[in-house]
Tab-separated table of C-alpha atoms and ligand atoms in Angstrom:
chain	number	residue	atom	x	y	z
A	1205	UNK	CA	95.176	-76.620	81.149
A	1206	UNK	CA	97.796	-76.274	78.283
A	1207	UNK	CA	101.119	-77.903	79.446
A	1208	UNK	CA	103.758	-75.397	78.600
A	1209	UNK	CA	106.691	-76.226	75.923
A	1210	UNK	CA	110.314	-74.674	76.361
A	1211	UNK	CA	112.563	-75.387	73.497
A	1212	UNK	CA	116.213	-74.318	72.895
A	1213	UNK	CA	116.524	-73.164	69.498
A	1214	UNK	CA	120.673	-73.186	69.214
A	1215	UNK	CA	120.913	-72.456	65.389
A	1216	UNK	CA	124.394	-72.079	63.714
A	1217	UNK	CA	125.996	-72.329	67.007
A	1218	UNK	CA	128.009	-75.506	68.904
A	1219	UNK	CA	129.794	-78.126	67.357
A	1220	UNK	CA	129.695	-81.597	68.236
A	1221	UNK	CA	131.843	-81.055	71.531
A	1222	UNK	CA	129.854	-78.030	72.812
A	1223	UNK	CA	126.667	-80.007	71.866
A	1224	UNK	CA	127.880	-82.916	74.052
A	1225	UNK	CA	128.584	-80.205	76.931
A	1226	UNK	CA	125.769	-78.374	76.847
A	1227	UNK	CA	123.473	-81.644	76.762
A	1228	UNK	CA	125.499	-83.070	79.644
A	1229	UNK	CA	125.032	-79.897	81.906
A	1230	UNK	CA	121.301	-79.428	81.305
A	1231	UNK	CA	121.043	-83.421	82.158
A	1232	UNK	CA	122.597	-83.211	84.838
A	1233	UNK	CA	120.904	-79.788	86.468
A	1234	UNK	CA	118.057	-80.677	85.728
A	1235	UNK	CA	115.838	-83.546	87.867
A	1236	UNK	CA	113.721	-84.845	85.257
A	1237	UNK	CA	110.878	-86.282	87.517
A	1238	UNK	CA	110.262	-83.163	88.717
A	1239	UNK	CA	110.030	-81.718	84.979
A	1240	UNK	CA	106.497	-79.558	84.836
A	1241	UNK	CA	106.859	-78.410	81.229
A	1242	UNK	CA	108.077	-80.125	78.093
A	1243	UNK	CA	111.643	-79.299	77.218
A	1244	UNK	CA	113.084	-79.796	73.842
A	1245	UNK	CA	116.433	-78.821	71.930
A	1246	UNK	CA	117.287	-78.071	68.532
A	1247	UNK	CA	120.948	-78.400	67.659
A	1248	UNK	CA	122.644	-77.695	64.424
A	1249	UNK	CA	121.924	-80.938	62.181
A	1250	UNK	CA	125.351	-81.902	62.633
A	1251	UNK	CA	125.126	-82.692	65.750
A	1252	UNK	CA	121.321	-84.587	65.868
A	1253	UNK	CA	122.344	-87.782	65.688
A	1254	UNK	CA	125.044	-87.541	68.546
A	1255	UNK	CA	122.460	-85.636	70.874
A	1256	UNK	CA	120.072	-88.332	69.982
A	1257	UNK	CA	121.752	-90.657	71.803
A	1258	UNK	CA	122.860	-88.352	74.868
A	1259	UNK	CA	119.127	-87.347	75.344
A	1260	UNK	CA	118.024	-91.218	75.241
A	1261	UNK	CA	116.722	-91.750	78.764
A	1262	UNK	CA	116.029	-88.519	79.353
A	1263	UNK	CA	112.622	-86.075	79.478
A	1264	UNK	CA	114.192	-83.783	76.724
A	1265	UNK	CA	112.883	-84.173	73.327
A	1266	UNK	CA	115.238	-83.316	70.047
A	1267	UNK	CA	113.958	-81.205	67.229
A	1268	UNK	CA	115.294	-79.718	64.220
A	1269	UNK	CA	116.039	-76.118	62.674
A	1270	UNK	CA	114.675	-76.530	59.159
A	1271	UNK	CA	113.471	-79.421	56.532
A	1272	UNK	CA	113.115	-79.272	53.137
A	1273	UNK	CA	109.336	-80.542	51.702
A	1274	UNK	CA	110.702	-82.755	49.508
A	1275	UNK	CA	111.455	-86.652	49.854
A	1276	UNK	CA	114.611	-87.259	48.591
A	1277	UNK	CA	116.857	-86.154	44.933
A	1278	UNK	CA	118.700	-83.315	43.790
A	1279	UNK	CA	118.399	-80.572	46.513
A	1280	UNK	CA	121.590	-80.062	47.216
A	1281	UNK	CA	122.309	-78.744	51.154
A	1282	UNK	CA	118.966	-80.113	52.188
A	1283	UNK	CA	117.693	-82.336	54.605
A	1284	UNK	CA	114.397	-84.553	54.376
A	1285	UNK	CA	111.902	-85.663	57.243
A	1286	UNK	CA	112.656	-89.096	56.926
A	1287	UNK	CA	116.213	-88.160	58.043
A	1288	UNK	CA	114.872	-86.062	60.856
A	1289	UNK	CA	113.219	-89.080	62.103
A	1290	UNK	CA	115.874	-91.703	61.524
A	1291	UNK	CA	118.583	-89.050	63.864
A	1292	UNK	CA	115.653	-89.381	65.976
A	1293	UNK	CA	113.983	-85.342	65.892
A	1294	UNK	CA	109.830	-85.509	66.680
A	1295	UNK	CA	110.144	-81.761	66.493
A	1296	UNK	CA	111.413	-79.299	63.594
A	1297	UNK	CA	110.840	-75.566	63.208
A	1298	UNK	CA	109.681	-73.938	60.261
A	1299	UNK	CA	109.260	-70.898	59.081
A	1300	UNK	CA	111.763	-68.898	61.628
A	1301	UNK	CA	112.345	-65.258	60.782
A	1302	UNK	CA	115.845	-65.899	59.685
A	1303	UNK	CA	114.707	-68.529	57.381
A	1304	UNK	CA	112.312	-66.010	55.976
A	1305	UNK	CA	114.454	-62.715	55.684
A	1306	UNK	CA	117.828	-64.123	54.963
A	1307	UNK	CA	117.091	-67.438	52.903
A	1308	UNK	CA	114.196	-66.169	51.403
A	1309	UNK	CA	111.453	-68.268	52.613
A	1310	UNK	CA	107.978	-67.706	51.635
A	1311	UNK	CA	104.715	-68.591	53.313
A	1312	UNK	CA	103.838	-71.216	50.259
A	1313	UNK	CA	107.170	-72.994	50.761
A	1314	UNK	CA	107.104	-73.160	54.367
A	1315	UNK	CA	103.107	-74.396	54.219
A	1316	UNK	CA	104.572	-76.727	51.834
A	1317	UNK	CA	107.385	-77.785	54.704
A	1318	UNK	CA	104.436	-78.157	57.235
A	1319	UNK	CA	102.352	-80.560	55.331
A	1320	UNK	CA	105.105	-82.405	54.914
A	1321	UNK	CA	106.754	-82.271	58.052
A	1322	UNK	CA	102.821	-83.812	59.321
A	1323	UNK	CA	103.170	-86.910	57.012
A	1324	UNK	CA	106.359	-88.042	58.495
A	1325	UNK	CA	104.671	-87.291	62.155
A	1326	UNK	CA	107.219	-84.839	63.000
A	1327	UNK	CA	105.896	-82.107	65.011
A	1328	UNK	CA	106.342	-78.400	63.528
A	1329	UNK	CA	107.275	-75.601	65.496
A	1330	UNK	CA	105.579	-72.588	63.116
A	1331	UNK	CA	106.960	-69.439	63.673
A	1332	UNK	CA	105.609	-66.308	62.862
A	1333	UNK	CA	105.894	-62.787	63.221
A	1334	UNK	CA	105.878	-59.035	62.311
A	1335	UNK	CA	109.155	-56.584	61.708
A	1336	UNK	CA	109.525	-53.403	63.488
A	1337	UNK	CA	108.612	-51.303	60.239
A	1338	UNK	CA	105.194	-53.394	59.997
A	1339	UNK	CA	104.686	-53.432	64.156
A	1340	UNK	CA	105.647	-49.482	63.598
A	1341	UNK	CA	102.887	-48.943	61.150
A	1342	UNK	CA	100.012	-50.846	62.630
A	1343	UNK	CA	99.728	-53.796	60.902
A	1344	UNK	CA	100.568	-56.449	62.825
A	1345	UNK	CA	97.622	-58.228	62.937
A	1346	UNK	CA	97.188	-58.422	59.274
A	1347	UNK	CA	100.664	-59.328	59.285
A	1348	UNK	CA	100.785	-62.510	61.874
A	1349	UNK	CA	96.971	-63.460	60.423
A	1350	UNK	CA	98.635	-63.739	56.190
A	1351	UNK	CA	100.990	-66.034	58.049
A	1352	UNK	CA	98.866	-68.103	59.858
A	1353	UNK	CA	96.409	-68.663	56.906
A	1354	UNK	CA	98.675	-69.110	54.449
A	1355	UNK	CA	101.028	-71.225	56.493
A	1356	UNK	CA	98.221	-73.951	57.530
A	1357	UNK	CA	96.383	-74.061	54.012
A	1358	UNK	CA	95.322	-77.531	53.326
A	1359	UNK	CA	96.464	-78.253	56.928
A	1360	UNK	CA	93.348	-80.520	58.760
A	1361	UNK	CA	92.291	-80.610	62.203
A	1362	UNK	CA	93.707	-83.813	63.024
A	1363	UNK	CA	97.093	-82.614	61.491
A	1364	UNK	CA	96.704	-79.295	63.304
A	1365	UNK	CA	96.427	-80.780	66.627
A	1366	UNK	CA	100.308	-81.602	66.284
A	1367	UNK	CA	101.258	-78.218	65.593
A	1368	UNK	CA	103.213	-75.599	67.633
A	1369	UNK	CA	102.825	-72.034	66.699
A	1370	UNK	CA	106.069	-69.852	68.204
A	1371	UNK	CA	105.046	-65.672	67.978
A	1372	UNK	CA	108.399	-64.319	67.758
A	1373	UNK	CA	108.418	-60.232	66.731
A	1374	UNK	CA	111.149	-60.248	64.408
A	1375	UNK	CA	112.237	-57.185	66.045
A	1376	UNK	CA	112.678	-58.964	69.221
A	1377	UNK	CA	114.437	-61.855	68.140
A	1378	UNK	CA	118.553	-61.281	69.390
A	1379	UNK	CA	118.102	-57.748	70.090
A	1380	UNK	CA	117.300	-57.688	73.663
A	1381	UNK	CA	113.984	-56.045	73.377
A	1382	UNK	CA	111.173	-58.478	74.242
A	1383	UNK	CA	107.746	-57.440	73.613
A	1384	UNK	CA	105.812	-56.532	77.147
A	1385	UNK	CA	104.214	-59.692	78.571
A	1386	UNK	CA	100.741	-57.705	77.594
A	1387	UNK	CA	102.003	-57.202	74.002
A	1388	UNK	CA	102.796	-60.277	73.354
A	1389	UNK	CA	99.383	-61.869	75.309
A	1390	UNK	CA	97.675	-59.919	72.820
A	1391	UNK	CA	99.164	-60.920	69.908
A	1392	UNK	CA	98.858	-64.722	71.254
A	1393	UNK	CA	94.846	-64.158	71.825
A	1394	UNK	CA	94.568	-62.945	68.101
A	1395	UNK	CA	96.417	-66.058	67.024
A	1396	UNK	CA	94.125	-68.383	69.622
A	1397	UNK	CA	91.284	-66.058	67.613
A	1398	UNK	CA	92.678	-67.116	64.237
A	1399	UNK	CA	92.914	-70.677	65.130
A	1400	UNK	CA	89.139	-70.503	66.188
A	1401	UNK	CA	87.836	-69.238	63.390
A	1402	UNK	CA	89.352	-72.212	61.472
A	1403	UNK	CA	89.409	-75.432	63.752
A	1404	UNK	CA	86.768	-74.526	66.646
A	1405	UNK	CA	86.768	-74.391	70.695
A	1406	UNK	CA	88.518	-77.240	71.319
A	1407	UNK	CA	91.955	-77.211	69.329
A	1408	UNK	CA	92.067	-73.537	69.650
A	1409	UNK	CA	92.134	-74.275	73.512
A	1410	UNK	CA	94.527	-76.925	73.279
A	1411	UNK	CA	96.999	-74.981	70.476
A	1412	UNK	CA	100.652	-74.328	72.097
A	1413	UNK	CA	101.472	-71.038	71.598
A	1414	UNK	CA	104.788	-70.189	72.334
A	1415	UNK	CA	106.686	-66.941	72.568
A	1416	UNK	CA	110.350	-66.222	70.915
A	1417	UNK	CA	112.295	-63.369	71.039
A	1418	UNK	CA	114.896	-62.287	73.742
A	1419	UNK	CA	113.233	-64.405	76.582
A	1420	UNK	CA	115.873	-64.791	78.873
A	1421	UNK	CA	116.214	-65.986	82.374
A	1422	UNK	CA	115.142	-62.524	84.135
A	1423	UNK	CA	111.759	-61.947	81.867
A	1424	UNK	CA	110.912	-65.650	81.443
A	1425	UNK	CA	108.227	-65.610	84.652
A	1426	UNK	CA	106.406	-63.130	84.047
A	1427	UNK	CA	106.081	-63.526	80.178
A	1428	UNK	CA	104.903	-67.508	80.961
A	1429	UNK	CA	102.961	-66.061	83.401
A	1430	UNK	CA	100.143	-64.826	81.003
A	1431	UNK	CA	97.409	-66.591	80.268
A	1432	UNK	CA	97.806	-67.173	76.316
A	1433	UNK	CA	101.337	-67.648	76.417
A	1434	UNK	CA	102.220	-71.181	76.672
A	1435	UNK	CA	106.279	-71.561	76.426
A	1436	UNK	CA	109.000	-70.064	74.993
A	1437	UNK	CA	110.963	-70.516	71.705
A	1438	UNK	CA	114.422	-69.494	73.123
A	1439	UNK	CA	117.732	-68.346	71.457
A	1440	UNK	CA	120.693	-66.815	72.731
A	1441	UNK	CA	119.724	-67.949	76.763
A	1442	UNK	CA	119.196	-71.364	75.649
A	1443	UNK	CA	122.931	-71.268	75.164
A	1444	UNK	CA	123.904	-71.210	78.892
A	1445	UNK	CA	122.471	-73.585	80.672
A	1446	UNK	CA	122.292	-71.700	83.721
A	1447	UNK	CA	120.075	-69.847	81.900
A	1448	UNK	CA	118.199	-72.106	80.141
A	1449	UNK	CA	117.802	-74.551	83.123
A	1450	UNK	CA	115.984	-71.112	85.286
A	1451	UNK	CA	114.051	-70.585	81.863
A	1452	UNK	CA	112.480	-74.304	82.329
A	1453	UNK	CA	112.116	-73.923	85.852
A	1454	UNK	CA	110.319	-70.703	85.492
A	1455	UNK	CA	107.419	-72.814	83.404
B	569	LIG	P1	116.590	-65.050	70.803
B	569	LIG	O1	116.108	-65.953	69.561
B	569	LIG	O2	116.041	-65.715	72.046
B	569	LIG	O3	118.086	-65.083	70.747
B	569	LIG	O4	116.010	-63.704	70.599
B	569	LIG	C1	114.844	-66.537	69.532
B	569	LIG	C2	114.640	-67.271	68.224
B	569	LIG	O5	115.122	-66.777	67.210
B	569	LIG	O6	114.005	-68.342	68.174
């Protein structure tokens, strides 16, 4: 039985005030013995360090928005895994949709991000995904399964059993439209497929397979209720923490 992961992804939103808030209010509304799923949050990397310390003695684990593959030098704007770990992140997504369509991102770099993300021991959160155009015209599949491969090249078992994979349909991600619980199942059982083909029975099994894209607190249930789907890579709703709070209640 896969233990389901919720985590907040709050990109280029909240400064170091309305980090401190929103940590304090999901602390406090949420009873952490009672926790059934894992819960982490990824602030901006401005605020890491700060939420770090406010997340200390609690269940919630802190993760990242982006790395860079590289150690250390001239990369101006960048940010290492060593300085992930040293602010305290075990998680950091890679590969998100925005990364890809806005900065550019291709599947060699952000392979390149994973293998080095797994040397440090931080846990990536790989997201993948197809556009509308691409959903539109059949291909999804071929899509989500160029990803995949080229994504976790070189990438060994051992390495792969620290790996998240987060299915977010780019043309779900801050519109409002979420895929169907059944669309998105069957996208997750072609990646479970994928990662069979590769690593075998037993870390395709164990693989956390999360969904992104307009989850909010009214379709998390039924959504985490599928078989294949095993958390939720949340935007916009992990902003309230109303929201997100019912979200990790809901797993
Ligand atoms: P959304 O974003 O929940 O606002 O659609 C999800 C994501 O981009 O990870």
């Amino acid at each position: 039985m896969r233990r389901k992961v919720i985590a907040g992804n709050w990109k280029m939103n909240n400064d170091l005030k309305e980090t401190q808030n929103l940590i304090s209010k999901l602390t406090s509304g949420l009873s952490m013995d009672n926790l059934n799923c894992d819960v982490i949050v990824c602030p901006a990397f401005t605020s890491l360090s700060e939420a770090h310390t406010l997340l200390k003695d609690t269940k919630i684990k802190l993760g990242a928005q982006n790395m860079y593959f590289e150690t250390s030098g001239a990369f101006t704007g960048e940010i290492s895994d060593s300085m992930l770990k040293s602010v305290g992140c075990e998680y950091v997504i890679i590969g998100h949709s925005e990364r890809r369509t806005i900065f550019g991102e291709t599947d060699e770099l952000i392979n390149n991000k994973i293998k080095k993300a797994n040397l440090s021991a931080l846990k990536p959160i790989f997201c993948v995904g197809e556009l509308l155009e691409e959903r539109e015209a059949g291909i999804t599949e071929k899509v989500i399964e160029k990803q995949i491969r080229s994504g976790l090249m070189d990438i060994s078992s051992e390495e792969m059993s620290n790996i998240i994979i987060a299915y977010e349909p780019v043309w779900a991600i801050g519109t409002g439209k979420t895929a169907s619980p059944e669309q998105a199942d069957e996208v997750h059982k072609f990646i479970r497929s994928l990662i069979y083909d590769k690593y075998g029975a037993s870390i395709s099994e164990n693989v956390i397979i999360q969904y992104g894209g307009s989850v909010n607190n009214k379709n998390a249930k039924e959504l985490l209720s599928k078989k294949d789907i095993d958390g939720a890579l949340v935007g916009g709703a992990s902003l309230k923490s109303d929201a997100f709070i019912e979200i990790i209640l809901a797993a």
